[in-house]
Amino acid sequence: MLRIAVPNKGSLSGPAADMLHEAGYQQRRESKELRIVDPVNDVEFFYLRPRDIAIYVSSGQLDIGITGRDLLVDSGADAEEILPLGFARSTFRFASKPGTANGLEDLKGKTVATSYEGIVAGHLAAGGIDASVVHLDGAVETAIELGVAEVIADVVETGTSLRNAGLEVFGEPIMKSEAVVIRRTGADADEAAESKVQQFLRRLQGVLVARTYVMMDYDCRVEQLEKAVALTPGLESPTVSPLHNEGWVAVRAMVPAKEAQRIMDDLYDIGARAILTTAIHACRL
């Protein structure tokens, strides 16, 4: 069986389970379950702390895992990202009291508090910056007020909590993170195992496509077909079928969900009618 690590809690857990369910995999029914077997798909899922997943995968005991890019990098584990999943996005930034620092160079000789010591230490080393890094498990914004550090490095979403603490972000982002599928670096699986891994990745990619696109159908006059196709080129090309009424055709194509309303307006303007969209629940490209 393919052995897969899945986050057991936190912001990664729910979306990961939803995506796996959409991809056709059985998921646990109770949060206390630490392991389930999906015999239909020949997969075994292990529910682990997100921070530990990269370590388990790098050990070779588990084939692949879902975790955050930030957690993968911070772990220093011998594992690599093989597929970004598009959820749990975050940005990792430096922050301090106004006037403390404006960029990476200003961190020389300073102390930085963070829950992601591996990421910060690596970033500073890559920039040739000699600074101290203090590891804290949470609420790092209080480190400055209590004199533990002059600078913090943390995940920034809206920045509200930092502003409430009298802090401001500065410099370029340290990294942009999201949920990713990971695998042991240089994993050399046999043909059967590799086939299962690729099937798993295709299923998740299918979910990503299904979430990104909708299917659009509409009728248009033959003389407007070229203009319509230019608006809805599809992935390869749209499907075009003649209608019973002479001079009309039915067109079907996948279009980006975010652009669907604008495309519908543009199609209507050139004379297309009976324009509708439907959700895509599964896809293989």
Tab-separated table of N, CA, C and O in Angstrom, residues 145-225:
chain	number	residue	atom	x	y	z
A	145	GLU	N	8.610	43.305	23.142
A	145	GLU	CA	8.164	44.055	24.322
A	145	GLU	C	8.880	43.585	25.586
A	145	GLU	O	9.201	44.393	26.471
A	146	LEU	N	9.171	42.276	25.679
A	146	LEU	CA	9.821	41.732	26.868
A	146	LEU	C	11.342	41.752	26.773
A	146	LEU	O	12.033	41.246	27.661
A	147	GLY	N	11.870	42.315	25.683
A	147	GLY	CA	13.314	42.474	25.563
A	147	GLY	C	14.074	41.224	25.186
A	147	GLY	O	15.298	41.182	25.312
A	148	VAL	N	13.394	40.197	24.716
A	148	VAL	CA	14.061	38.965	24.309
A	148	VAL	C	14.738	39.133	22.958
A	148	VAL	O	15.752	38.511	22.656
A	149	ALA	N	14.160	39.970	22.090
A	149	ALA	CA	14.709	40.182	20.755
A	149	ALA	C	14.347	41.577	20.272
A	149	ALA	O	13.420	42.215	20.791
A	150	GLU	N	15.102	42.059	19.263
A	150	GLU	CA	14.771	43.341	18.646
A	150	GLU	C	13.876	43.175	17.421
A	150	GLU	O	13.213	44.119	16.993
A	151	VAL	N	13.891	41.963	16.874
A	151	VAL	CA	13.164	41.682	15.636
A	151	VAL	C	12.470	40.341	15.783
A	151	VAL	O	12.961	39.447	16.481
A	152	ILE	N	11.322	40.183	15.118
A	152	ILE	CA	10.675	38.873	15.064
A	152	ILE	C	10.516	38.463	13.598
A	152	ILE	O	10.550	39.302	12.684
A	153	ALA	N	10.331	37.184	13.374
A	153	ALA	CA	10.019	36.662	12.046
A	153	ALA	C	8.850	35.710	12.209
A	153	ALA	O	8.921	34.764	12.986
A	154	ASP	N	7.769	35.997	11.481
A	154	ASP	CA	6.554	35.200	11.690
A	154	ASP	C	5.680	35.230	10.444
A	154	ASP	O	5.914	36.012	9.520
A	155	VAL	N	4.667	34.373	10.458
A	155	VAL	CA	3.672	34.359	9.384
A	155	VAL	C	2.829	35.623	9.499
A	155	VAL	O	2.330	35.956	10.573
A	156	VAL	N	2.665	36.331	8.385
A	156	VAL	CA	1.882	37.559	8.363
A	156	VAL	C	0.725	37.375	7.393
A	156	VAL	O	0.935	37.039	6.222
A	157	GLU	N	-0.496	37.569	7.880
A	157	GLU	CA	-1.679	37.506	7.021
A	157	GLU	C	-2.178	38.932	6.786
A	157	GLU	O	-1.875	39.549	5.790
A	158	THR	N	-2.928	39.470	7.725
A	158	THR	CA	-3.410	40.849	7.580
A	158	THR	C	-2.464	41.854	8.225
A	158	THR	O	-2.487	43.034	7.892
A	159	GLY	N	-1.643	41.393	9.181
A	159	GLY	CA	-0.740	42.299	9.892
A	159	GLY	C	-1.394	42.998	11.069
A	159	GLY	O	-0.755	43.798	11.752
A	160	THR	N	-2.652	42.670	11.340
A	160	THR	CA	-3.385	43.349	12.421
A	160	THR	C	-2.745	43.111	13.777
A	160	THR	O	-2.560	44.048	14.571
A	161	SER	N	-2.412	41.845	14.076
A	161	SER	CA	-1.832	41.541	15.387
A	161	SER	C	-0.492	42.225	15.577
A	161	SER	O	-0.152	42.653	16.690
A	162	LEU	N	0.265	42.377	14.498
A	162	LEU	CA	1.557	43.072	14.600
A	162	LEU	C	1.346	44.560	14.873
A	162	LEU	O	2.011	45.142	15.729
A	163	ARG	N	0.419	45.153	14.158
A	163	ARG	CA	0.150	46.587	14.380
A	163	ARG	C	-0.371	46.832	15.787
A	163	ARG	O	-0.026	47.836	16.424
A	164	ASN	N	-1.195	45.910	16.292
A	164	ASN	CA	-1.697	46.047	17.652
A	164	ASN	C	-0.577	45.974	18.680
A	164	ASN	O	-0.698	46.514	19.782
A	165	ALA	N	0.507	45.302	18.314
A	165	ALA	CA	1.667	45.190	19.208
A	165	ALA	C	2.677	46.303	18.957
A	165	ALA	O	3.768	46.297	19.543
A	166	GLY	N	2.315	47.234	18.067
A	166	GLY	CA	3.214	48.353	17.776
A	166	GLY	C	4.357	47.990	16.859
A	166	GLY	O	5.398	48.664	16.843
A	167	LEU	N	4.187	46.964	16.058
A	167	LEU	CA	5.239	46.507	15.159
A	167	LEU	C	4.853	46.729	13.707
A	167	LEU	O	3.677	46.874	13.370
A	168	GLU	N	5.846	46.744	12.821
A	168	GLU	CA	5.598	46.857	11.391
A	168	GLU	C	6.531	45.924	10.635
A	168	GLU	O	7.670	45.693	11.062
A	169	VAL	N	6.041	45.383	9.534
A	169	VAL	CA	6.872	44.491	8.725
A	169	VAL	C	7.861	45.334	7.933
A	169	VAL	O	7.624	46.517	7.657
A	170	PHE	N	8.976	44.732	7.561
A	170	PHE	CA	9.965	45.440	6.749
A	170	PHE	C	10.699	44.430	5.864
A	170	PHE	O	10.708	43.231	6.115
A	171	GLY	N	11.329	44.960	4.836
A	171	GLY	CA	12.120	44.123	3.945
A	171	GLY	C	11.268	43.229	3.049
A	171	GLY	O	10.039	43.245	3.090
A	172	GLU	N	11.949	42.436	2.242
A	172	GLU	CA	11.279	41.501	1.349
A	172	GLU	C	10.776	40.288	2.134
A	172	GLU	O	11.340	39.942	3.181
A	173	PRO	N	9.719	39.628	1.648
A	173	PRO	CA	9.247	38.409	2.324
A	173	PRO	C	10.353	37.367	2.410
A	173	PRO	O	11.152	37.204	1.481
A	174	ILE	N	10.397	36.671	3.526
A	174	ILE	CA	11.370	35.596	3.703
A	174	ILE	C	10.980	34.411	2.826
A	174	ILE	O	11.820	33.796	2.165
A	175	MET	N	9.707	34.094	2.806
A	175	MET	CA	9.203	33.043	1.932
A	175	MET	C	7.692	33.116	1.847
A	175	MET	O	7.032	33.672	2.720
A	176	LYS	N	7.170	32.555	0.762
A	176	LYS	CA	5.721	32.396	0.597
A	176	LYS	C	5.426	30.901	0.693
A	176	LYS	O	6.061	30.102	0.010
A	177	SER	N	4.507	30.566	1.544
A	177	SER	CA	4.236	29.154	1.814
A	177	SER	C	2.818	28.771	1.405
A	177	SER	O	1.946	29.624	1.243
A	178	GLU	N	2.613	27.490	1.225
A	178	GLU	CA	1.298	26.904	0.987
A	178	GLU	C	1.415	25.415	1.270
A	178	GLU	O	2.512	24.894	1.497
A	179	ALA	N	0.296	24.719	1.259
A	179	ALA	CA	0.327	23.272	1.432
A	179	ALA	C	0.975	22.630	0.212
A	179	ALA	O	0.745	23.051	-0.928
A	180	VAL	N	1.801	21.617	0.448
A	180	VAL	CA	2.503	20.933	-0.637
A	180	VAL	C	2.534	19.432	-0.373
A	180	VAL	O	2.440	18.980	0.767
A	181	VAL	N	2.668	18.672	-1.448
A	181	VAL	CA	2.940	17.242	-1.326
A	181	VAL	C	4.447	17.078	-1.342
A	181	VAL	O	5.138	17.679	-2.176
A	182	ILE	N	4.975	16.290	-0.423
A	182	ILE	CA	6.420	16.103	-0.342
A	182	ILE	C	6.789	14.628	-0.463
A	182	ILE	O	5.956	13.737	-0.240
A	183	ARG	N	8.044	14.405	-0.806
A	183	ARG	CA	8.577	13.053	-0.961
A	183	ARG	C	10.035	13.057	-0.551
A	183	ARG	O	10.704	14.100	-0.633
A	184	ARG	N	10.540	11.928	-0.107
A	184	ARG	CA	11.950	11.844	0.270
A	184	ARG	C	12.822	12.193	-0.933
A	184	ARG	O	12.584	11.731	-2.046
A	185	THR	N	13.821	13.020	-0.708
A	185	THR	CA	14.698	13.442	-1.788
A	185	THR	C	15.387	12.233	-2.419
A	185	THR	O	15.971	11.406	-1.720
A	186	GLY	N	15.297	12.147	-3.732
A	186	GLY	CA	15.950	11.049	-4.443
A	186	GLY	C	15.313	9.701	-4.214
A	186	GLY	O	15.965	8.667	-4.396
A	187	ALA	N	14.041	9.684	-3.815
A	187	ALA	CA	13.356	8.413	-3.551
A	187	ALA	C	13.400	7.539	-4.799
A	187	ALA	O	13.091	7.982	-5.907
A	188	ASP	N	13.782	6.298	-4.611
A	188	ASP	CA	13.921	5.353	-5.723
A	188	ASP	C	12.917	4.229	-5.533
A	188	ASP	O	13.238	3.155	-5.019
A	189	ALA	N	11.655	4.502	-5.905
A	189	ALA	CA	10.598	3.521	-5.706
A	189	ALA	C	10.582	2.510	-6.852
A	189	ALA	O	11.017	2.802	-7.970
A	190	ASP	N	10.060	1.310	-6.566
A	190	ASP	CA	9.921	0.332	-7.639
A	190	ASP	C	8.785	0.776	-8.568
A	190	ASP	O	8.053	1.718	-8.285
A	191	GLU	N	8.640	0.075	-9.681
A	191	GLU	CA	7.692	0.497	-10.708
A	191	GLU	C	6.261	0.549	-10.186
A	191	GLU	O	5.514	1.485	-10.474
A	192	ALA	N	5.862	-0.437	-9.388
A	192	ALA	CA	4.492	-0.482	-8.874
A	192	ALA	C	4.237	0.687	-7.921
A	192	ALA	O	3.196	1.346	-7.996
A	193	ALA	N	5.185	0.954	-7.013
A	193	ALA	CA	5.032	2.047	-6.061
A	193	ALA	C	5.014	3.394	-6.774
A	193	ALA	O	4.232	4.287	-6.430
A	194	GLU	N	5.879	3.536	-7.769
A	194	GLU	CA	5.934	4.795	-8.517
A	194	GLU	C	4.625	5.047	-9.244
A	194	GLU	O	4.146	6.184	-9.325
A	195	SER	N	4.026	3.990	-9.755
A	195	SER	CA	2.746	4.117	-10.444
A	195	SER	C	1.668	4.626	-9.489
A	195	SER	O	0.843	5.470	-9.853
A	196	LYS	N	1.681	4.153	-8.245
A	196	LYS	CA	0.704	4.596	-7.248
A	196	LYS	C	0.921	6.059	-6.878
A	196	LYS	O	-0.042	6.814	-6.697
A	197	VAL	N	2.187	6.454	-6.767
A	197	VAL	CA	2.498	7.852	-6.450
A	197	VAL	C	1.984	8.761	-7.559
A	197	VAL	O	1.348	9.788	-7.304
A	198	GLN	N	2.255	8.392	-8.799
A	198	GLN	CA	1.828	9.221	-9.922
A	198	GLN	C	0.312	9.273	-10.027
A	198	GLN	O	-0.261	10.309	-10.378
A	199	GLN	N	-0.360	8.167	-9.716
A	199	GLN	CA	-1.818	8.167	-9.725
A	199	GLN	C	-2.358	9.115	-8.658
A	199	GLN	O	-3.304	9.874	-8.906
A	200	PHE	N	-1.747	9.100	-7.487
A	200	PHE	CA	-2.139	9.997	-6.399
A	200	PHE	C	-1.978	11.454	-6.828
A	200	PHE	O	-2.878	12.285	-6.623
A	201	LEU	N	-0.852	11.780	-7.441
A	201	LEU	CA	-0.606	13.149	-7.881
A	201	LEU	C	-1.588	13.563	-8.969
A	201	LEU	O	-2.076	14.697	-8.974
A	202	ARG	N	-1.906	12.652	-9.894
A	202	ARG	CA	-2.877	12.976	-10.944
A	202	ARG	C	-4.245	13.278	-10.353
A	202	ARG	O	-4.950	14.183	-10.799
A	203	ARG	N	-4.617	12.527	-9.329
A	203	ARG	CA	-5.920	12.771	-8.699
A	203	ARG	C	-5.962	14.154	-8.051
A	203	ARG	O	-6.955	14.879	-8.176
A	204	LEU	N	-4.904	14.511	-7.344
A	204	LEU	CA	-4.885	15.827	-6.705
A	204	LEU	C	-4.836	16.938	-7.748
A	204	LEU	O	-5.481	17.986	-7.585
A	205	GLN	N	-4.069	16.723	-8.811
A	205	GLN	CA	-4.034	17.712	-9.887
A	205	GLN	C	-5.416	17.862	-10.515
A	205	GLN	O	-5.828	18.964	-10.890
A	206	GLY	N	-6.143	16.748	-10.616
A	206	GLY	CA	-7.498	16.797	-11.145
A	206	GLY	C	-8.412	17.629	-10.278
A	206	GLY	O	-9.257	18.376	-10.783
A	207	VAL	N	-8.246	17.525	-8.964
A	207	VAL	CA	-9.043	18.341	-8.042
A	207	VAL	C	-8.702	19.825	-8.225
A	207	VAL	O	-9.590	20.680	-8.250
A	208	LEU	N	-7.416	20.125	-8.358
A	208	LEU	CA	-6.999	21.513	-8.544
A	208	LEU	C	-7.594	22.109	-9.814
A	208	LEU	O	-8.058	23.251	-9.823
A	209	VAL	N	-7.594	21.322	-10.886
A	209	VAL	CA	-8.173	21.800	-12.143
A	209	VAL	C	-9.673	21.986	-11.989
A	209	VAL	O	-10.247	22.995	-12.423
A	210	ALA	N	-10.334	21.009	-11.356
A	210	ALA	CA	-11.788	21.084	-11.182
A	210	ALA	C	-12.187	22.299	-10.347
A	210	ALA	O	-13.253	22.892	-10.566
A	211	ARG	N	-11.334	22.693	-9.406
A	211	ARG	CA	-11.621	23.865	-8.582
A	211	ARG	C	-11.356	25.169	-9.329
A	211	ARG	O	-11.888	26.220	-8.975
A	212	THR	N	-10.522	25.105	-10.348
A	212	THR	CA	-10.089	26.307	-11.057
A	212	THR	C	-10.956	26.627	-12.262
A	212	THR	O	-11.110	27.790	-12.634
A	213	TYR	N	-11.553	25.590	-12.866
A	213	TYR	CA	-12.315	25.773	-14.102
A	213	TYR	C	-13.788	25.425	-13.906
A	213	TYR	O	-14.153	24.707	-12.984
A	214	VAL	N	-14.618	25.935	-14.809
A	214	VAL	CA	-16.012	25.511	-14.932
A	214	VAL	C	-16.232	25.134	-16.394
A	214	VAL	O	-15.473	25.538	-17.283
A	215	MET	N	-17.266	24.337	-16.637
A	215	MET	CA	-17.635	24.000	-18.004
A	215	MET	C	-18.676	25.007	-18.479
A	215	MET	O	-19.666	25.269	-17.790
A	216	MET	N	-18.432	25.591	-19.652
A	216	MET	CA	-19.352	26.583	-20.198
A	216	MET	C	-19.976	26.064	-21.494
A	216	MET	O	-19.266	25.567	-22.379
A	217	ASP	N	-21.288	26.152	-21.573
A	217	ASP	CA	-22.039	25.777	-22.776
A	217	ASP	C	-22.829	26.979	-23.266
A	217	ASP	O	-23.359	27.754	-22.458
A	218	TYR	N	-22.934	27.099	-24.585
A	218	TYR	CA	-23.729	28.192	-25.139
A	218	TYR	C	-24.035	27.908	-26.615
A	218	TYR	O	-23.414	27.038	-27.244
A	219	ASP	N	-25.005	28.626	-27.134
A	219	ASP	CA	-25.356	28.550	-28.552
A	219	ASP	C	-24.957	29.856	-29.221
A	219	ASP	O	-25.069	30.933	-28.609
A	220	CYS	N	-24.504	29.758	-30.469
A	220	CYS	CA	-24.179	30.987	-31.197
A	220	CYS	C	-24.370	30.786	-32.692
A	220	CYS	O	-24.392	29.649	-33.187
A	221	ARG	N	-24.498	31.873	-33.412
A	221	ARG	CA	-24.603	31.829	-34.857
A	221	ARG	C	-23.264	31.409	-35.460
A	221	ARG	O	-22.202	31.724	-34.919
A	222	VAL	N	-23.323	30.701	-36.574
A	222	VAL	CA	-22.113	30.212	-37.230
A	222	VAL	C	-21.172	31.354	-37.573
A	222	VAL	O	-19.949	31.258	-37.411
A	223	GLU	N	-21.739	32.472	-38.030
A	223	GLU	CA	-20.880	33.587	-38.439
A	223	GLU	C	-20.168	34.246	-37.248
A	223	GLU	O	-19.206	34.987	-37.439
A	224	GLN	N	-20.613	33.972	-36.033
A	224	GLN	CA	-19.953	34.521	-34.838
A	224	GLN	C	-19.069	33.489	-34.142
A	224	GLN	O	-18.487	33.777	-33.090
A	225	LEU	N	-18.930	32.302	-34.751
A	225	LEU	CA	-18.222	31.206	-34.083
A	225	LEU	C	-16.764	31.537	-33.800
A	225	LEU	O	-16.258	31.243	-32.713
